[in-house]
Structures are given as C-alpha cells and as structure tokens.
mmCIF file of C-alpha atoms in Angstrom:
data_model
loop_
_atom_site.group_PDB
_atom_site.id
_atom_site.type_symbol
_atom_site.label_atom_id
_atom_site.label_comp_id
_atom_site.label_asym_id
_atom_site.label_seq_id
_atom_site.Cartn_x
_atom_site.Cartn_y
_atom_site.Cartn_z
ATOM 1 C CA UNK A 1 88.301 99.786 138.873
ATOM 2 C CA UNK A 2 89.901 101.939 140.305
ATOM 3 C CA UNK A 3 93.687 100.108 141.331
ATOM 4 C CA UNK A 4 93.175 98.814 137.601
ATOM 5 C CA UNK A 5 93.166 102.645 136.747
ATOM 6 C CA UNK A 6 96.008 103.474 138.431
ATOM 7 C CA UNK A 7 98.012 100.337 137.258
ATOM 8 C CA UNK A 8 96.992 100.958 133.865
ATOM 9 C CA UNK A 9 98.274 104.397 134.995
ATOM 10 C CA UNK A 10 101.805 103.545 135.373
ATOM 11 C CA UNK A 11 102.326 100.851 132.887
ATOM 12 C CA UNK A 12 102.053 102.940 130.117
ATOM 13 C CA UNK A 13 104.405 105.705 131.564
ATOM 14 C CA UNK A 14 106.616 103.189 132.202
ATOM 15 C CA UNK A 15 106.915 102.016 128.649
ATOM 16 C CA UNK A 16 108.696 104.430 126.025
ATOM 17 C CA UNK A 17 106.612 102.148 123.294
ATOM 18 C CA UNK A 18 103.169 103.115 124.696
ATOM 19 C CA UNK A 19 104.445 107.438 124.989
ATOM 20 C CA UNK A 20 105.372 107.193 121.852
ATOM 21 C CA UNK A 21 101.902 106.170 120.424
ATOM 22 C CA UNK A 22 99.639 107.591 123.121
ATOM 23 C CA UNK A 23 101.626 111.387 123.436
ATOM 24 C CA UNK A 24 104.460 111.723 120.977
ATOM 25 C CA UNK A 25 101.990 110.815 117.382
ATOM 26 C CA UNK A 26 99.381 113.046 118.243
ATOM 27 C CA UNK A 27 101.625 115.776 118.695
ATOM 28 C CA UNK A 28 103.467 115.874 115.470
ATOM 29 C CA UNK A 29 101.975 113.325 112.860
ATOM 30 C CA UNK A 30 98.832 116.087 112.295
ATOM 31 C CA UNK A 31 101.999 119.144 112.720
ATOM 32 C CA UNK A 32 103.652 116.608 110.120
ATOM 33 C CA UNK A 33 101.040 115.908 107.282
ATOM 34 C CA UNK A 34 99.697 119.212 108.234
ATOM 35 C CA UNK A 35 103.513 121.141 106.293
ATOM 36 C CA UNK A 36 103.782 118.548 104.063
ATOM 37 C CA UNK A 37 100.565 119.696 102.608
ATOM 38 C CA UNK A 38 101.120 123.247 103.630
ATOM 39 C CA UNK A 39 101.099 125.274 100.784
ATOM 40 C CA UNK A 40 97.193 124.184 100.266
ATOM 41 C CA UNK A 41 96.767 125.995 96.758
ATOM 42 C CA UNK A 42 99.808 125.884 94.118
ATOM 43 C CA UNK A 43 100.132 128.772 92.142
ATOM 44 C CA UNK A 44 101.467 129.759 88.242
ATOM 45 C CA UNK A 45 102.852 125.659 86.924
ATOM 46 C CA UNK A 46 104.779 126.099 84.412
ATOM 47 C CA UNK A 47 103.696 125.005 80.812
ATOM 48 C CA UNK A 48 105.129 124.826 77.879
ATOM 49 C CA UNK A 49 102.246 125.115 74.600
ATOM 50 C CA UNK A 50 102.680 123.727 71.050
ATOM 51 C CA UNK A 51 100.539 125.740 68.870
ATOM 52 C CA UNK A 52 100.167 123.650 65.656
ATOM 53 C CA UNK A 53 96.524 126.066 64.575
ATOM 54 C CA UNK A 54 99.092 129.528 64.656
ATOM 55 C CA UNK A 55 96.005 131.736 64.613
ATOM 56 C CA UNK A 56 94.698 134.279 65.836
ATOM 57 C CA UNK A 57 92.272 132.626 68.552
ATOM 58 C CA UNK A 58 95.300 129.692 69.779
ATOM 59 C CA UNK A 59 97.693 132.545 70.219
ATOM 60 C CA UNK A 60 94.375 134.605 72.170
ATOM 61 C CA UNK A 61 93.740 131.045 74.053
ATOM 62 C CA UNK A 62 97.571 130.906 75.178
ATOM 63 C CA UNK A 63 97.508 134.628 76.877
ATOM 64 C CA UNK A 64 94.204 133.527 78.381
ATOM 65 C CA UNK A 65 96.063 130.731 80.044
ATOM 66 C CA UNK A 66 98.754 132.628 80.891
ATOM 67 C CA UNK A 67 96.608 135.334 83.180
ATOM 68 C CA UNK A 68 95.317 132.275 85.496
ATOM 69 C CA UNK A 69 96.524 132.268 88.292
ATOM 70 C CA UNK A 70 96.544 128.251 88.213
ATOM 71 C CA UNK A 71 99.588 127.929 84.979
ATOM 72 C CA UNK A 72 101.588 129.918 83.761
ATOM 73 C CA UNK A 73 103.079 129.358 79.748
ATOM 74 C CA UNK A 74 106.881 129.439 79.714
ATOM 75 C CA UNK A 75 107.222 129.168 76.316
ATOM 76 C CA UNK A 76 106.152 127.712 72.781
ATOM 77 C CA UNK A 77 107.946 124.703 71.936
ATOM 78 C CA UNK A 78 107.392 124.203 67.528
ATOM 79 C CA UNK A 79 106.710 120.253 68.439
ATOM 80 C CA UNK A 80 105.267 118.035 71.263
ATOM 81 C CA UNK A 81 108.391 116.025 71.154
ATOM 82 C CA UNK A 82 110.231 119.297 71.869
ATOM 83 C CA UNK A 83 108.077 120.054 74.987
ATOM 84 C CA UNK A 84 107.851 116.528 76.100
ATOM 85 C CA UNK A 85 111.739 117.289 76.818
ATOM 86 C CA UNK A 86 111.020 120.526 78.858
ATOM 87 C CA UNK A 87 108.981 117.837 80.851
ATOM 88 C CA UNK A 88 111.916 115.546 81.508
ATOM 89 C CA UNK A 89 113.943 118.091 82.357
ATOM 90 C CA UNK A 90 111.347 119.740 84.444
ATOM 91 C CA UNK A 91 111.595 122.953 82.971
ATOM 92 C CA UNK A 92 107.626 122.633 82.708
ATOM 93 C CA UNK A 93 104.752 120.204 84.442
ATOM 94 C CA UNK A 94 102.605 120.502 81.415
ATOM 95 C CA UNK A 95 101.932 120.360 78.019
ATOM 96 C CA UNK A 96 99.332 122.052 76.504
ATOM 97 C CA UNK A 97 98.645 120.288 72.623
ATOM 98 C CA UNK A 98 96.509 122.827 70.387
ATOM 99 C CA UNK A 99 95.182 121.176 67.278
ATOM 100 C CA UNK A 100 95.998 122.428 64.229
ATOM 101 C CA UNK A 101 92.720 122.814 62.715
ATOM 102 C CA UNK A 102 91.271 124.916 66.187
ATOM 103 C CA UNK A 103 90.781 128.450 64.367
ATOM 104 C CA UNK A 104 89.159 126.494 61.347
ATOM 105 C CA UNK A 105 86.215 124.202 63.588
ATOM 106 C CA UNK A 106 85.812 127.157 66.177
ATOM 107 C CA UNK A 107 84.608 129.661 63.080
ATOM 108 C CA UNK A 108 82.711 126.856 62.339
ATOM 109 C CA UNK A 109 81.113 125.940 65.396
ATOM 110 C CA UNK A 110 82.285 122.229 65.538
ATOM 111 C CA UNK A 111 84.289 120.976 68.385
ATOM 112 C CA UNK A 112 88.489 121.380 68.326
ATOM 113 C CA UNK A 113 90.520 118.821 70.702
ATOM 114 C CA UNK A 114 92.963 120.440 72.897
ATOM 115 C CA UNK A 115 95.489 117.843 74.706
ATOM 116 C CA UNK A 116 97.236 118.352 77.745
ATOM 117 C CA UNK A 117 99.877 116.043 79.343
ATOM 118 C CA UNK A 118 100.610 116.471 82.348
ATOM 119 C CA UNK A 119 103.011 115.349 84.851
ATOM 120 C CA UNK A 120 101.510 113.271 87.559
ATOM 121 C CA UNK A 121 104.063 113.835 90.474
ATOM 122 C CA UNK A 122 101.992 115.931 92.448
ATOM 123 C CA UNK A 123 98.389 116.001 92.079
ATOM 124 C CA UNK A 124 98.033 119.538 92.860
ATOM 125 C CA UNK A 125 99.766 120.860 89.980
ATOM 126 C CA UNK A 126 97.890 118.271 87.706
ATOM 127 C CA UNK A 127 94.203 120.012 89.414
ATOM 128 C CA UNK A 128 95.598 123.052 88.527
ATOM 129 C CA UNK A 129 96.475 122.457 84.352
ATOM 130 C CA UNK A 130 92.888 120.878 83.920
ATOM 131 C CA UNK A 131 91.096 123.872 85.940
ATOM 132 C CA UNK A 132 93.200 126.550 83.969
ATOM 133 C CA UNK A 133 92.558 124.813 80.967
ATOM 134 C CA UNK A 134 88.866 123.839 81.509
ATOM 135 C CA UNK A 135 88.610 127.418 82.670
ATOM 136 C CA UNK A 136 89.635 129.343 79.615
ATOM 137 C CA UNK A 137 87.824 127.039 77.055
ATOM 138 C CA UNK A 138 84.365 127.587 79.003
ATOM 139 C CA UNK A 139 85.327 131.596 78.558
ATOM 140 C CA UNK A 140 85.781 130.856 74.990
ATOM 141 C CA UNK A 141 82.886 128.261 74.583
ATOM 142 C CA UNK A 142 80.567 130.837 76.199
ATOM 143 C CA UNK A 143 81.696 134.107 74.128
ATOM 144 C CA UNK A 144 81.042 132.097 71.065
ATOM 145 C CA UNK A 145 77.654 130.995 71.815
ATOM 146 C CA UNK A 146 76.283 134.373 72.885
ATOM 147 C CA UNK A 147 77.609 136.181 69.906
ATOM 148 C CA UNK A 148 75.665 133.367 67.957
ATOM 149 C CA UNK A 149 72.237 134.061 69.889
ATOM 150 C CA UNK A 150 72.978 137.116 70.754
ATOM 151 C CA UNK A 151 70.349 138.715 67.246
ATOM 152 C CA UNK A 152 67.823 136.172 68.115
ATOM 153 C CA UNK A 153 67.681 137.358 72.103
ATOM 154 C CA UNK A 154 69.206 140.571 71.537
ATOM 155 C CA UNK A 155 71.193 139.931 74.717
ATOM 156 C CA UNK A 156 74.927 140.457 74.462
ATOM 157 C CA UNK A 157 75.645 138.385 77.514
ATOM 158 C CA UNK A 158 76.390 134.961 78.460
ATOM 159 C CA UNK A 159 73.622 132.353 77.404
ATOM 160 C CA UNK A 160 74.672 130.876 80.687
ATOM 161 C CA UNK A 161 76.130 133.111 83.889
ATOM 162 C CA UNK A 162 79.227 130.688 85.752
ATOM 163 C CA UNK A 163 80.144 131.038 89.273
ATOM 164 C CA UNK A 164 81.959 128.983 91.950
ATOM 165 C CA UNK A 165 81.770 129.880 95.326
ATOM 166 C CA UNK A 166 83.411 127.427 97.792
ATOM 167 C CA UNK A 167 81.207 126.445 101.172
ATOM 168 C CA UNK A 168 83.235 125.390 104.110
ATOM 169 C CA UNK A 169 86.731 125.346 102.073
ATOM 170 C CA UNK A 170 86.758 129.376 101.647
ATOM 171 C CA UNK A 171 90.793 128.644 100.763
ATOM 172 C CA UNK A 172 90.034 125.559 98.055
ATOM 173 C CA UNK A 173 93.032 124.142 99.497
ATOM 174 C CA UNK A 174 94.182 120.936 99.930
ATOM 175 C CA UNK A 175 95.097 120.744 102.578
ATOM 176 C CA UNK A 176 91.773 121.883 104.619
ATOM 177 C CA UNK A 177 89.324 119.530 102.402
ATOM 178 C CA UNK A 178 91.708 116.919 103.598
ATOM 179 C CA UNK A 179 93.658 116.918 106.861
ATOM 180 C CA UNK A 180 90.518 117.878 108.790
ATOM 181 C CA UNK A 181 88.827 113.864 107.626
ATOM 182 C CA UNK A 182 92.545 112.855 109.232
ATOM 183 C CA UNK A 183 92.807 114.880 112.461
ATOM 184 C CA UNK A 184 89.928 112.140 114.020
ATOM 185 C CA UNK A 185 92.210 109.440 112.057
ATOM 186 C CA UNK A 186 94.951 110.100 113.873
ATOM 187 C CA UNK A 187 94.012 109.757 117.129
ATOM 188 C CA UNK A 188 91.963 106.255 116.435
ATOM 189 C CA UNK A 189 95.295 104.971 115.337
ATOM 190 C CA UNK A 190 97.217 105.504 117.856
ATOM 191 C CA UNK A 191 95.195 104.247 120.959
ATOM 192 C CA UNK A 192 95.105 101.403 119.520
ATOM 193 C CA UNK A 193 98.396 101.294 118.239
ATOM 194 C CA UNK A 194 99.527 102.312 122.608
ATOM 195 C CA UNK A 195 96.463 99.733 123.914
ATOM 196 C CA UNK A 196 97.945 97.208 121.514
ATOM 197 C CA UNK A 197 101.214 97.260 122.359
ATOM 198 C CA UNK A 198 99.764 97.469 126.363
ATOM 199 C CA UNK A 199 98.190 94.333 125.613
ATOM 200 C CA UNK A 200 101.180 92.481 123.764
ATOM 201 C CA UNK A 201 103.631 93.096 126.678
ATOM 202 C CA UNK A 202 100.901 91.606 129.247
ATOM 203 C CA UNK A 203 101.046 88.535 126.920
ATOM 204 C CA UNK A 204 104.648 88.830 127.355
ATOM 205 C CA UNK A 205 105.195 88.914 130.189
ATOM 206 C CA UNK A 206 102.894 86.021 131.316
ATOM 207 C CA UNK A 207 104.510 83.256 129.413
ATOM 208 C CA UNK A 208 107.924 84.257 130.939
ATOM 209 C CA UNK A 209 105.876 84.340 134.247
ATOM 210 C CA UNK A 210 104.443 79.892 133.676
ATOM 211 C CA UNK A 211 101.154 82.005 132.971
ATOM 212 C CA UNK A 212 101.369 85.431 135.236
ATOM 213 C CA UNK A 213 101.026 88.793 135.062
ATOM 214 C CA UNK A 214 102.579 90.353 137.832
ATOM 215 C CA UNK A 215 102.331 94.322 136.604
ATOM 216 C CA UNK A 216 98.666 93.451 135.657
ATOM 217 C CA UNK A 217 95.367 93.518 138.706
ATOM 218 C CA UNK A 218 93.457 91.053 139.328
ATOM 219 C CA UNK A 219 90.362 92.243 138.900
ATOM 220 C CA UNK A 220 86.397 91.634 137.226
ATOM 221 C CA UNK A 221 85.884 91.227 133.582
ATOM 222 C CA UNK A 222 84.077 94.917 134.382
ATOM 223 C CA UNK A 223 86.510 96.708 136.086
ATOM 224 C CA UNK A 224 88.939 95.604 134.448
ATOM 225 C CA UNK A 225 87.417 97.092 131.014
ATOM 226 C CA UNK A 226 86.160 100.084 132.407
ATOM 227 C CA UNK A 227 89.363 101.202 134.648
ATOM 228 C CA UNK A 228 91.151 100.691 131.378
ATOM 229 C CA UNK A 229 89.440 102.938 128.774
ATOM 230 C CA UNK A 230 89.388 105.481 131.989
ATOM 231 C CA UNK A 231 92.463 105.792 131.897
ATOM 232 C CA UNK A 232 92.782 106.304 128.229
ATOM 233 C CA UNK A 233 90.650 108.556 128.656
ATOM 234 C CA UNK A 234 92.577 110.377 130.684
ATOM 235 C CA UNK A 235 95.253 110.441 128.883
ATOM 236 C CA UNK A 236 94.236 111.377 125.668
ATOM 237 C CA UNK A 237 91.977 114.525 127.143
ATOM 238 C CA UNK A 238 95.837 116.597 125.985
ATOM 239 C CA UNK A 239 96.221 115.444 122.553
ATOM 240 C CA UNK A 240 92.455 115.353 121.995
ATOM 241 C CA UNK A 241 92.706 119.091 122.209
ATOM 242 C CA UNK A 242 95.567 119.687 120.450
ATOM 243 C CA UNK A 243 94.759 117.307 117.346
ATOM 244 C CA UNK A 244 91.433 118.883 117.183
ATOM 245 C CA UNK A 245 91.467 122.466 118.420
ATOM 246 C CA UNK A 246 94.228 123.859 118.293
ATOM 247 C CA UNK A 247 95.959 122.055 115.096
ATOM 248 C CA UNK A 248 93.299 123.878 113.319
ATOM 249 C CA UNK A 249 94.189 127.337 114.761
ATOM 250 C CA UNK A 250 97.618 126.949 113.626
ATOM 251 C CA UNK A 251 98.074 126.052 110.414
ATOM 252 C CA UNK A 252 93.957 128.308 109.872
ATOM 253 C CA UNK A 253 92.022 124.673 108.077
ATOM 254 C CA UNK A 254 87.866 126.100 109.217
ATOM 255 C CA UNK A 255 86.993 126.441 112.367
ATOM 256 C CA UNK A 256 83.622 127.567 112.540
ATOM 257 C CA UNK A 257 82.942 124.746 115.402
ATOM 258 C CA UNK A 258 83.193 126.326 118.976
ATOM 259 C CA UNK A 259 85.652 124.644 121.192
ATOM 260 C CA UNK A 260 83.096 122.531 123.410
ATOM 261 C CA UNK A 261 81.417 121.804 120.653
ATOM 262 C CA UNK A 262 84.211 119.809 119.556
ATOM 263 C CA UNK A 263 84.954 118.307 122.078
ATOM 264 C CA UNK A 264 81.211 116.841 122.743
ATOM 265 C CA UNK A 265 81.511 115.700 119.442
ATOM 266 C CA UNK A 266 85.540 113.755 120.785
ATOM 267 C CA UNK A 267 84.176 112.633 124.017
ATOM 268 C CA UNK A 268 80.862 109.199 122.359
ATOM 269 C CA UNK A 269 84.273 109.247 119.989
ATOM 270 C CA UNK A 270 87.232 108.354 121.963
ATOM 271 C CA UNK A 271 85.467 105.833 124.472
ATOM 272 C CA UNK A 272 84.075 104.121 121.655
ATOM 273 C CA UNK A 273 88.417 103.910 120.286
ATOM 274 C CA UNK A 274 89.150 103.369 123.681
ATOM 275 C CA UNK A 275 86.681 99.978 124.056
ATOM 276 C CA UNK A 276 87.452 98.784 120.438
ATOM 277 C CA UNK A 277 91.219 99.334 120.689
ATOM 278 C CA UNK A 278 90.555 96.589 123.793
ATOM 279 C CA UNK A 279 88.243 94.015 121.299
ATOM 280 C CA UNK A 280 91.101 94.509 118.731
ATOM 281 C CA UNK A 281 94.289 93.860 121.513
ATOM 282 C CA UNK A 282 92.710 90.067 121.679
ATOM 283 C CA UNK A 283 94.937 89.474 117.942
ATOM 284 C CA UNK A 284 98.154 90.397 119.358
ATOM 285 C CA UNK A 285 100.622 87.675 121.068
ATOM 286 C CA UNK A 286 103.763 90.455 121.275
ATOM 287 C CA UNK A 287 103.920 93.974 120.671
ATOM 288 C CA UNK A 288 106.225 93.465 117.497
ATOM 289 C CA UNK A 289 102.589 92.016 116.809
ATOM 290 C CA UNK A 290 100.576 95.577 116.637
ATOM 291 C CA UNK A 291 102.871 97.260 113.702
ATOM 292 C CA UNK A 292 101.635 94.089 111.529
ATOM 293 C CA UNK A 293 98.213 93.867 112.750
ATOM 294 C CA UNK A 294 97.061 97.764 112.703
ATOM 295 C CA UNK A 295 99.283 99.960 111.275
ATOM 296 C CA UNK A 296 98.285 98.835 108.051
ATOM 297 C CA UNK A 297 94.466 99.805 108.561
ATOM 298 C CA UNK A 298 95.264 102.805 108.323
ATOM 299 C CA UNK A 299 95.276 103.676 105.002
ATOM 300 C CA UNK A 300 92.176 101.897 105.031
ATOM 301 C CA UNK A 301 90.324 103.801 107.692
ATOM 302 C CA UNK A 302 91.108 106.889 105.293
ATOM 303 C CA UNK A 303 89.565 105.634 102.385
ATOM 304 C CA UNK A 304 86.519 104.062 104.744
ATOM 305 C CA UNK A 305 85.803 107.811 106.329
ATOM 306 C CA UNK A 306 85.775 109.052 102.332
ATOM 307 C CA UNK A 307 88.068 111.285 101.800
ATOM 308 C CA UNK A 308 88.652 110.182 98.195
ATOM 309 C CA UNK A 309 85.682 108.327 97.339
ATOM 310 C CA UNK A 310 82.194 109.630 98.354
ATOM 311 C CA UNK A 311 80.012 106.721 101.406
ATOM 312 C CA UNK A 312 77.367 107.265 99.267
ATOM 313 C CA UNK A 313 79.003 105.609 96.746
ATOM 314 C CA UNK A 314 81.073 102.694 98.238
ATOM 315 C CA UNK A 315 79.240 99.539 97.662
ATOM 316 C CA UNK A 316 77.760 97.898 100.554
ATOM 317 C CA UNK A 317 80.684 95.779 102.270
ATOM 318 C CA UNK A 318 82.670 98.644 102.384
ATOM 319 C CA UNK A 319 80.127 101.207 103.880
ATOM 320 C CA UNK A 320 79.524 98.435 106.205
ATOM 321 C CA UNK A 321 82.921 98.449 107.605
ATOM 322 C CA UNK A 322 83.306 101.864 107.705
ATOM 323 C CA UNK A 323 79.300 101.979 109.491
ATOM 324 C CA UNK A 324 81.442 99.559 112.182
ATOM 325 C CA UNK A 325 84.716 102.515 112.697
ATOM 326 C CA UNK A 326 83.929 105.300 115.283
ATOM 327 C CA UNK A 327 86.474 107.382 113.280
ATOM 328 C CA UNK A 328 84.275 106.939 110.349
ATOM 329 C CA UNK A 329 81.809 108.764 111.347
ATOM 330 C CA UNK A 330 83.668 111.388 113.337
ATOM 331 C CA UNK A 331 85.269 111.792 110.375
ATOM 332 C CA UNK A 332 82.377 113.398 108.291
ATOM 333 C CA UNK A 333 80.446 114.591 111.809
ATOM 334 C CA UNK A 334 84.120 116.714 112.606
ATOM 335 C CA UNK A 335 84.375 118.216 108.580
ATOM 336 C CA UNK A 336 80.561 118.836 109.217
ATOM 337 C CA UNK A 337 80.992 121.068 112.029
ATOM 338 C CA UNK A 338 83.957 122.748 110.779
ATOM 339 C CA UNK A 339 83.940 123.323 107.649
ATOM 340 C CA UNK A 340 80.188 123.516 106.975
ATOM 341 C CA UNK A 341 79.237 124.904 111.041
ATOM 342 C CA UNK A 342 76.653 121.943 111.227
ATOM 343 C CA UNK A 343 75.360 122.712 115.036
ATOM 344 C CA UNK A 344 75.326 119.812 118.257
ATOM 345 C CA UNK A 345 71.954 119.333 117.261
ATOM 346 C CA UNK A 346 72.468 118.766 113.567
ATOM 347 C CA UNK A 347 75.016 116.207 113.410
ATOM 348 C CA UNK A 348 73.390 114.586 116.792
ATOM 349 C CA UNK A 349 72.560 111.379 114.760
ATOM 350 C CA UNK A 350 76.157 110.875 114.633
ATOM 351 C CA UNK A 351 76.724 111.306 117.894
ATOM 352 C CA UNK A 352 74.091 108.684 119.263
ATOM 353 C CA UNK A 353 75.150 106.148 116.659
ATOM 354 C CA UNK A 354 78.820 106.847 118.389
ATOM 355 C CA UNK A 355 76.951 106.178 121.484
ATOM 356 C CA UNK A 356 75.748 102.830 120.141
ATOM 357 C CA UNK A 357 79.110 101.951 119.003
ATOM 358 C CA UNK A 358 80.396 102.230 123.243
ATOM 359 C CA UNK A 359 77.054 100.182 124.246
ATOM 360 C CA UNK A 360 78.197 97.811 121.495
ATOM 361 C CA UNK A 361 81.679 97.930 122.009
ATOM 362 C CA UNK A 362 81.696 97.809 125.818
ATOM 363 C CA UNK A 363 79.749 94.362 125.045
ATOM 364 C CA UNK A 364 81.913 93.017 123.396
ATOM 365 C CA UNK A 365 85.342 93.568 125.073
ATOM 366 C CA UNK A 366 83.741 92.289 128.108
ATOM 367 C CA UNK A 367 82.537 89.611 125.918
ATOM 368 C CA UNK A 368 86.716 89.070 124.513
ATOM 369 C CA UNK A 369 88.271 89.752 127.702
ATOM 370 C CA UNK A 370 86.119 86.972 129.156
ATOM 371 C CA UNK A 371 85.301 84.287 125.865
ATOM 372 C CA UNK A 372 89.092 84.810 124.404
ATOM 373 C CA UNK A 373 91.791 86.781 126.717
ATOM 374 C CA UNK A 374 91.341 84.648 130.602
ATOM 375 C CA UNK A 375 91.016 81.502 128.335
ATOM 376 C CA UNK A 376 94.159 82.132 127.082
ATOM 377 C CA UNK A 377 95.330 82.995 130.386
ATOM 378 C CA UNK A 378 94.166 79.676 131.926
ATOM 379 C CA UNK A 379 95.672 77.673 129.335
ATOM 380 C CA UNK A 380 99.008 79.300 130.155
ATOM 381 C CA UNK A 381 99.061 78.466 133.496
ATOM 382 C CA UNK A 382 98.010 74.695 132.489
ATOM 383 C CA UNK A 383 100.787 74.942 130.007
ATOM 384 C CA UNK A 384 103.569 76.230 133.004
ATOM 385 C CA UNK A 385 101.820 73.224 135.718
ATOM 386 C CA UNK A 386 102.353 70.180 133.518
ATOM 387 C CA UNK A 387 105.017 71.458 130.927
ATOM 388 C CA UNK A 388 107.279 73.779 132.808
ATOM 389 C CA UNK A 389 109.595 74.019 129.622
ATOM 390 C CA UNK A 390 106.916 74.570 127.036
ATOM 391 C CA UNK A 391 106.446 79.004 127.450
ATOM 392 C CA UNK A 392 110.083 79.334 127.836
ATOM 393 C CA UNK A 393 110.950 77.020 124.500
ATOM 394 C CA UNK A 394 108.088 79.392 122.657
ATOM 395 C CA UNK A 395 110.028 82.398 124.045
ATOM 396 C CA UNK A 396 113.086 81.077 122.879
ATOM 397 C CA UNK A 397 111.735 79.746 119.427
ATOM 398 C CA UNK A 398 109.906 82.753 118.420
ATOM 399 C CA UNK A 399 112.941 85.189 119.289
ATOM 400 C CA UNK A 400 115.622 83.039 117.193
ATOM 401 C CA UNK A 401 117.278 81.315 120.060
ATOM 402 C CA UNK A 402 116.060 77.850 119.444
#
C-alpha cells in the first residue's frame, strides 16, 4: 500500500494535467466564482415608470419606489413603447406600468394592475425590481386596510405587522446563498477529474506497452484502492482548508462554524469522493475522455445539491440520485454549519451517511478494480500476445493516423 501511495504521488507530480485539476482548479475556481458574484447585492437599479393614472396616489407610489434601496426611478415616460425604447438602449433595466384606473380602484377598495417589464440578463436586477414593487404595494395596501378598519378596532396601526429577519445569510447576498453550496462541489469535481485523467493515462500506457503499465505498481486490490485514496487525501489537505475555510474569510461569507469542525465534516466527504473517483475512472479509456464523461456532470451536481430547487421538492428518482453523491450531503451540511450555526452533533446524521457511503464505495471500488479494470488489462495482454499490432493499430486509429 505504501508503494502504491508513493508511486501515485510521483504520477501526480509528473502530470501537468492532473496538477491543474488537483491544485490549480481548487485554488482558482472558488476565487473566480466569488468574484463573479461580488458584489452580492445590487442597489439602485434604474427603472422607468409609465404612469397612466397621473393621480396623487400614483405619484406617491412612484416616490416610494424611488426611495427604496433596490431601485432608482430615472424618469417617467408617456407610453410603454417609449419606456421599452429606453430599456433597449440600456438606459434602464425595468419598466413599471401603472394602470389608468389605479387611483379609482384604490378609492373603491378594488384591485389594480401594476405591470413590471424586466431585463432578465441579470437575475439580481429582476429580484430587486420585484422586491421593491412588492414591498411598496404591500405597504400601501396595509395602510389602506388599517385606515378602513381603524374605526372598528380603534387602532391606527397596521392590522398585520410584517418584519423580515434574515437567518444565516444576514447580508441577503446571492454569493452567500449560492457559493457555500458550490465550494464542496468544486473539491469533489476537481478530484474526480484528476483521478479520471490518471486512469485514462494508465489505460493509454497499457495499450502502448502490450498491456503493461511501466509506471504502475503491481499490488493487491485492497492495497491499490487504499494506497491511491491515501495519496489523494494527503494532496487535498491544503486545497480543502483553502476552499472551505479560507475562501469564506476572504469574501466575508457566513462563518458560523469552527475550522476544526469543518475539517471533521470534510474528512468522510473527501474519503467518499476519492473512492467514488476510482469507481468512475473505469468509464475512461483515454485522458481526453475525462472531459466528455465528467465535466458536464458539474451542473447536475449543483442542481442535485438543492441550490436552485429544494431537495424535498424533487422527484423520488432525482432525490435518490442525489443521495448517492457525497457532495450533495456535504454541501447541505456545510451550509447548515456555516450559515445557520449548526454543530457537528446537529449534522451527525449527514456525517454518518457519508461514512456509510465510504464503506459502500470502498467495496464497489475494490469490485471495479477486481472485476472490471484488471480483466481489461489481461485482455490487453492476451490481445498483444495473439495479435502484436492490434493495440498499436487502435492507437493510430484513435489519433486519426490510420
């Protein structure tokens, strides 16, 4: 096992592609993603209003909209077409159309239509416009309702008091909400890509060397699996600390968990990921296949983690698929600890599930090594013996030289 461990270290250090996945990617992707989402909150999104009501009530509403921190009213256009022209010229990012009967309906206690046309190129702008418009209309409705029932209940305040108290994500920022889910997935994906590239390189060397890999150490199945897993865990010690602990400090993400608790949570996650990578590498025949087989799964893992759609609302099938991915459990536990201040004891169920995954993936990795990878190597050796040029011809055909 120690020979496998040291040999895998040598293979990683000599392979520039693997070093990019194992070291460069974990240190650059979190910074890149965080910079993209920085600043987290958009303020004073320019909007244009089309006021067909032209009443005191509509003017009061426009003033309230302009006073919100989310939007800034830059002008009032006579028609919707004129306002849309402003949006097409990027002078504004939303058009708010106040209906002609707004004031009359308000006086009669009827509903009025207020239409918002938003530029969806940046979702944050749409969110701001929708939030500002919702808050203002609800405030106006609450005032009208309180005034109507005040003589009955002898109360001049609001009938229903509403207060927004953010929990966890106190900055109400998009990066604090999204990046904490993505950071563990970056570690998972980079490790799987690197392991896949190592596996593809070994297959290519065996085809060139009559089924033998001159850079591989011959060892038992268990020793091979454990030795390689230990190598990946040692290499990922520093990237794990940087991604899960240092990056939130740099960009001031929620940090309610102790560093040692985060590392204790990450241990079963990294063990399970290293074993899962050794299972998935059996699908790789060339180094380049890693990009075709694994890279596209990054988006799938993000959705399965529950970033854009809660896991409890997913279908049974996709919920089960997510349960098989260590990064899904790690992302949710990491968010609970960093955002909501959960302790290790409160996420002990998730930690136990990841340790169970480690045991299952270890058995599967040994089975794949014994029943899939090694029979493939024996077939290469047999084919090289019966037809010495077969593996060479395959290489030439693959590279378009024959």
